[in-house]
XYZ file of C-alpha atoms in Angstrom:
331
model
C 2.054 5.989 5.449
C 4.553 5.907 8.598
C 7.538 7.776 6.564
C 7.432 11.633 5.643
C 6.992 11.777 1.369
C 10.667 13.454 -0.117
C 8.342 16.353 -0.539
C 9.072 20.256 -0.020
C 6.902 21.521 2.137
C 7.022 25.056 1.057
C 5.332 23.881 -1.962
C 2.722 22.046 -0.510
C 1.454 25.416 1.630
C 2.065 27.158 -1.625
C -0.319 24.243 -3.524
C -2.862 24.790 -0.587
C -3.076 28.957 -0.983
C -5.696 27.546 -3.298
C -7.442 26.512 -0.533
C -6.946 29.050 1.164
C -5.137 27.284 3.938
C -1.451 28.346 2.624
C -0.896 30.222 5.986
C -2.425 27.446 8.270
C -0.019 25.084 10.607
C 0.547 21.753 9.233
C 0.812 18.451 11.283
C 2.202 15.480 9.552
C -0.588 12.394 10.350
C 0.947 9.173 9.631
C -2.217 7.449 9.654
C -3.531 4.976 6.540
C -0.808 3.045 3.742
C -0.488 4.503 0.343
C -1.056 8.562 0.503
C 0.351 10.956 3.013
C -1.524 12.784 5.566
C -1.324 15.972 6.725
C -3.730 18.292 9.326
C -4.137 21.809 8.525
C -5.247 24.715 11.017
C -5.155 27.809 10.373
C -5.345 30.730 13.370
C -8.909 31.315 13.364
C -9.248 27.927 14.145
C -10.195 26.098 10.963
C -9.162 22.577 10.199
C -8.329 20.197 7.331
C -7.231 17.353 5.991
C -5.056 17.526 3.489
C -3.947 14.362 1.366
C -1.162 14.019 -0.435
C -0.686 11.482 -3.528
C 2.308 10.118 -4.534
C 1.094 9.373 -8.366
C 4.255 7.341 -9.161
C 2.900 4.456 -6.753
C -0.849 5.166 -7.939
C -1.083 2.378 -11.249
C -4.253 0.987 -11.307
C -4.977 4.078 -13.695
C -1.813 2.754 -16.079
C 0.581 4.644 -17.429
C 2.743 7.196 -16.111
C 1.989 10.332 -13.315
C -0.357 12.107 -16.018
C -2.705 9.477 -16.296
C -2.421 8.603 -13.034
C -3.163 12.201 -12.300
C -6.128 12.321 -14.974
C -7.749 9.239 -12.900
C -7.179 10.843 -10.019
C -9.090 13.847 -10.655
C -11.824 11.885 -12.283
C -12.433 10.065 -8.836
C -12.506 13.081 -6.835
C -14.506 15.018 -9.381
C -16.846 11.955 -9.110
C -16.857 12.032 -5.375
C -17.601 15.653 -5.169
C -20.938 14.915 -7.188
C -21.912 11.560 -5.221
C -21.822 14.198 -1.890
C -24.194 16.924 -3.923
C -26.553 14.474 -4.363
C -29.545 14.318 -1.393
C -29.358 11.326 0.787
C -25.386 11.452 0.461
C -23.967 13.305 2.924
C -21.544 10.579 4.213
C -19.416 10.646 1.003
C -16.251 12.686 2.528
C -15.737 14.138 -0.872
C -12.761 16.562 -1.000
C -12.979 20.193 -1.183
C -12.835 22.476 -3.952
C -10.274 25.522 -4.558
C -11.214 28.589 -5.199
C -11.275 27.679 -9.049
C -12.893 24.664 -8.730
C -10.528 22.275 -8.483
C -11.100 19.134 -6.723
C -7.456 18.210 -6.954
C -3.980 20.307 -7.986
C -0.811 19.037 -9.478
C 2.110 19.498 -6.756
C 5.233 19.177 -9.124
C 5.791 16.494 -11.925
C 5.069 13.405 -9.036
C 2.319 14.790 -6.272
C -1.157 15.557 -6.058
C -2.567 17.606 -3.436
C -6.188 17.311 -2.434
C -8.182 18.394 0.872
C -11.098 16.782 2.575
C -12.982 18.658 5.592
C -11.995 17.554 9.033
C -14.666 15.206 10.484
C -13.588 14.276 13.747
C -14.359 10.403 15.017
C -13.013 7.470 15.434
C -12.016 5.192 12.312
C -11.709 1.166 12.137
C -8.408 -0.795 11.055
C -8.368 -2.573 7.745
C -9.335 -6.386 8.802
C -11.331 -5.171 12.168
C -14.543 -7.702 12.977
C -17.298 -5.172 12.608
C -20.476 -6.090 15.358
C -24.382 -7.427 13.119
C -25.621 -3.229 13.994
C -22.110 -2.016 12.348
C -22.721 -3.899 9.375
C -26.101 -3.384 9.211
C -25.416 0.635 8.979
C -22.734 -0.312 6.574
C -24.789 -2.444 4.209
C -27.573 0.520 4.203
C -25.423 2.870 3.412
C -24.061 0.639 0.407
C -27.303 0.160 -0.893
C -27.741 3.847 -0.763
C -24.266 4.350 -2.882
C -25.132 1.876 -5.261
C -28.540 3.299 -5.841
C -26.849 6.887 -6.840
C -27.038 8.591 -9.832
C -23.692 8.194 -12.008
C -21.073 10.804 -12.100
C -20.029 11.934 -15.577
C -16.045 11.721 -15.161
C -16.662 8.068 -13.040
C -14.393 5.674 -14.441
C -15.420 1.581 -15.107
C -13.600 -1.072 -13.154
C -11.271 -2.451 -15.755
C -11.370 -5.721 -16.147
C -8.360 -8.360 -13.726
C -6.165 -8.795 -16.451
C -3.759 -5.650 -15.686
C -2.967 -6.885 -12.952
C -2.758 -10.340 -13.607
C 0.264 -9.187 -16.755
C 2.139 -7.972 -13.875
C 2.004 -10.901 -11.694
C 2.264 -13.280 -14.819
C 5.774 -11.381 -16.008
C 7.347 -11.459 -11.842
C 6.400 -14.896 -11.909
C 8.365 -15.286 -15.761
C 11.536 -13.671 -13.969
C 11.400 -15.267 -10.535
C 14.357 -17.570 -11.951
C 16.944 -14.529 -11.482
C 17.881 -12.209 -9.168
C 15.708 -8.850 -8.272
C 17.613 -6.034 -6.711
C 15.757 -3.171 -6.283
C 16.796 -3.177 -2.921
C 16.111 -5.168 0.319
C 13.357 -6.719 0.033
C 13.380 -7.888 -3.845
C 15.368 -11.014 -3.332
C 13.411 -11.695 -0.797
C 10.057 -11.028 -2.489
C 11.519 -12.977 -5.332
C 12.081 -16.106 -2.956
C 8.123 -15.853 -1.671
C 7.463 -15.622 -5.522
C 8.850 -18.620 -6.650
C 7.767 -21.032 -3.240
C 4.199 -19.840 -4.064
C 4.525 -19.935 -7.695
C 2.550 -23.107 -9.004
C -0.487 -21.551 -6.512
C -0.836 -18.181 -7.862
C -0.713 -19.154 -10.999
C -3.383 -21.057 -10.162
C -5.393 -18.201 -8.809
C -4.842 -16.321 -11.666
C -6.181 -18.939 -13.637
C -9.555 -18.915 -11.041
C -9.944 -15.131 -10.820
C -9.911 -15.131 -15.027
C -12.656 -18.301 -14.769
C -14.938 -15.866 -12.458
C -14.440 -12.737 -14.563
C -15.823 -14.011 -17.416
C -18.425 -15.510 -15.870
C -19.306 -13.139 -14.313
C -18.963 -10.711 -17.426
C -20.978 -13.539 -19.671
C -24.506 -12.365 -17.018
C -24.533 -8.815 -17.771
C -25.024 -7.416 -14.529
C -25.619 -3.952 -13.557
C -22.834 -2.220 -12.824
C -23.368 0.696 -10.225
C -20.843 4.024 -8.060
C -18.935 1.721 -6.037
C -16.375 3.106 -3.170
C -14.279 -0.448 -3.621
C -13.332 -0.425 -0.252
C -15.586 -0.023 2.262
C -13.234 -1.657 5.135
C -13.792 -0.470 8.476
C -10.502 1.759 8.206
C -12.161 3.887 5.298
C -15.566 4.392 7.759
C -16.008 6.968 10.213
C -17.898 7.014 13.083
C -19.200 10.293 15.153
C -22.316 11.692 17.100
C -23.855 13.139 15.451
C -27.234 15.376 16.428
C -30.609 13.796 15.588
C -29.203 10.241 14.852
C -29.640 7.364 17.543
C -25.996 6.357 18.185
C -22.960 7.509 15.941
C -23.043 8.239 11.828
C -20.697 6.346 9.687
C -18.926 8.267 6.919
C -17.435 6.830 4.619
C -13.650 7.911 3.538
C -10.691 7.637 1.071
C -12.610 7.836 -2.509
C -9.493 7.563 -5.119
C -11.029 4.309 -5.777
C -14.575 5.168 -6.639
C -15.334 3.189 -10.166
C -18.497 1.603 -11.855
C -18.151 -1.638 -10.675
C -21.090 -4.825 -9.742
C -22.428 -4.269 -6.409
C -20.332 -6.743 -5.210
C -16.841 -5.453 -5.416
C -18.199 -3.304 -1.869
C -19.990 -6.205 -0.310
C -17.623 -8.880 -0.349
C -15.562 -6.164 2.203
C -18.664 -6.403 4.383
C -21.486 -8.999 4.381
C -20.171 -12.016 6.761
C -23.029 -14.365 5.905
C -26.474 -14.863 3.989
C -28.106 -12.925 6.805
C -25.967 -9.560 5.910
C -26.565 -10.206 1.755
C -30.073 -11.152 2.981
C -30.273 -7.454 4.244
C -28.562 -5.665 1.571
C -30.959 -7.307 -0.765
C -33.791 -5.922 0.755
C -32.394 -2.304 1.148
C -31.488 -2.486 -2.731
C -33.138 -4.501 -4.711
C -30.229 -6.765 -5.859
C -29.542 -10.199 -4.807
C -25.653 -10.778 -4.508
C -24.108 -12.762 -7.028
C -21.571 -16.013 -5.247
C -19.386 -15.692 -7.755
C -18.884 -11.939 -7.756
C -18.151 -11.851 -4.261
C -15.802 -14.712 -5.006
C -13.737 -12.608 -7.942
C -13.268 -9.443 -6.069
C -12.411 -11.226 -2.829
C -9.460 -12.634 -4.888
C -8.890 -10.031 -7.062
C -8.096 -7.844 -4.215
C -5.592 -10.480 -2.539
C -4.266 -10.455 -6.005
C -4.193 -6.433 -6.646
C -1.956 -6.203 -3.626
C 0.358 -8.586 -4.419
C 0.960 -6.938 -7.824
C 1.571 -3.825 -5.891
C 4.115 -5.039 -3.560
C 6.267 -6.555 -5.849
C 5.685 -3.256 -8.418
C 7.215 -1.539 -4.983
C 9.865 -3.968 -4.350
C 11.109 -4.885 -7.756
C 12.309 -1.392 -8.260
C 14.060 1.073 -5.529
C 13.565 0.650 -2.286
C 14.691 1.175 0.903
C 14.136 -0.346 4.578
C 11.551 1.521 5.876
C 8.725 1.210 8.540
C 6.558 1.118 5.374
C 8.325 -0.855 3.328
C 8.684 -3.309 6.087
C 5.023 -3.432 6.472
C 4.480 -3.953 3.341
C 6.783 -6.987 3.468
C 4.628 -8.508 5.942
C 1.627 -8.098 3.812
C 3.524 -9.585 0.760
C 4.034 -12.842 2.537
C 0.256 -12.237 4.415
C -1.823 -12.113 0.550
C 0.440 -14.845 -0.443
C 0.286 -17.299 2.247
C -3.677 -16.558 1.968
C -3.481 -17.080 -1.506
C -1.792 -20.356 -1.587
C -3.737 -22.321 1.251
């Protein structure tokens, strides 16, 4: 996020003492979208990547901040367990505290986790990968999808909770929204696209029923293996750069296609994955997860703009994201 959270950094430093980083110099890193990040550096030259999650914006686990923290903790513990499996060194999992915790509560609203600082270059969401880069990432996903399932890992819920939120917004777009400067513009966008959005929701339900009816296997999925979450760094003993996967709060049990639609661009990529994994991708599942992604984005933007908010660089980016996503859904 570009804007800093409403957080006392003294409390953050106190929390970081559990990772022996309480006295580290903190530099805010305005990267990503959703969480807040700092780079911590000690006088001894140790560096770590600190992430603070706003639990009031983690609605993928449903409920309140306590439910969000429980979900985030399960995801971080799953990442730690994945990293410990042979051949899964591409998992950039959180470091644990002295008492073994992968994430700690930081007051009623926030939670903090700490990751190893990996030097390298990350891509950006929507960036086009080369054939070689896609191949390396598809091979990595095939390995991930063969992983033993960590005990705390949750299953991805069906699309209906997201659909319920969007349907409620559609039902209420005939009267003013008063959350902040983007509330009324968001209402107008939804009202203009209401018919198409209802069609997309129905299509998502139909695809979900079709995929569920096949009883396809569920595997460990990252959830967001787009270029923005892929870090490339030079690694001794490897030809070229070695891809690493960051941002594991979306790790869930789901169909492999939850990851594949974000990487594969055509039949050759899908064939490569099939050879590496032994699983032939399902076109209906690929369509389901692509559509689900866009509908969830719209839901998250609307939840944001229907609640109290101000005009900031982050809400302006969210407004652009809402307009782009709705336009894609209505084409």
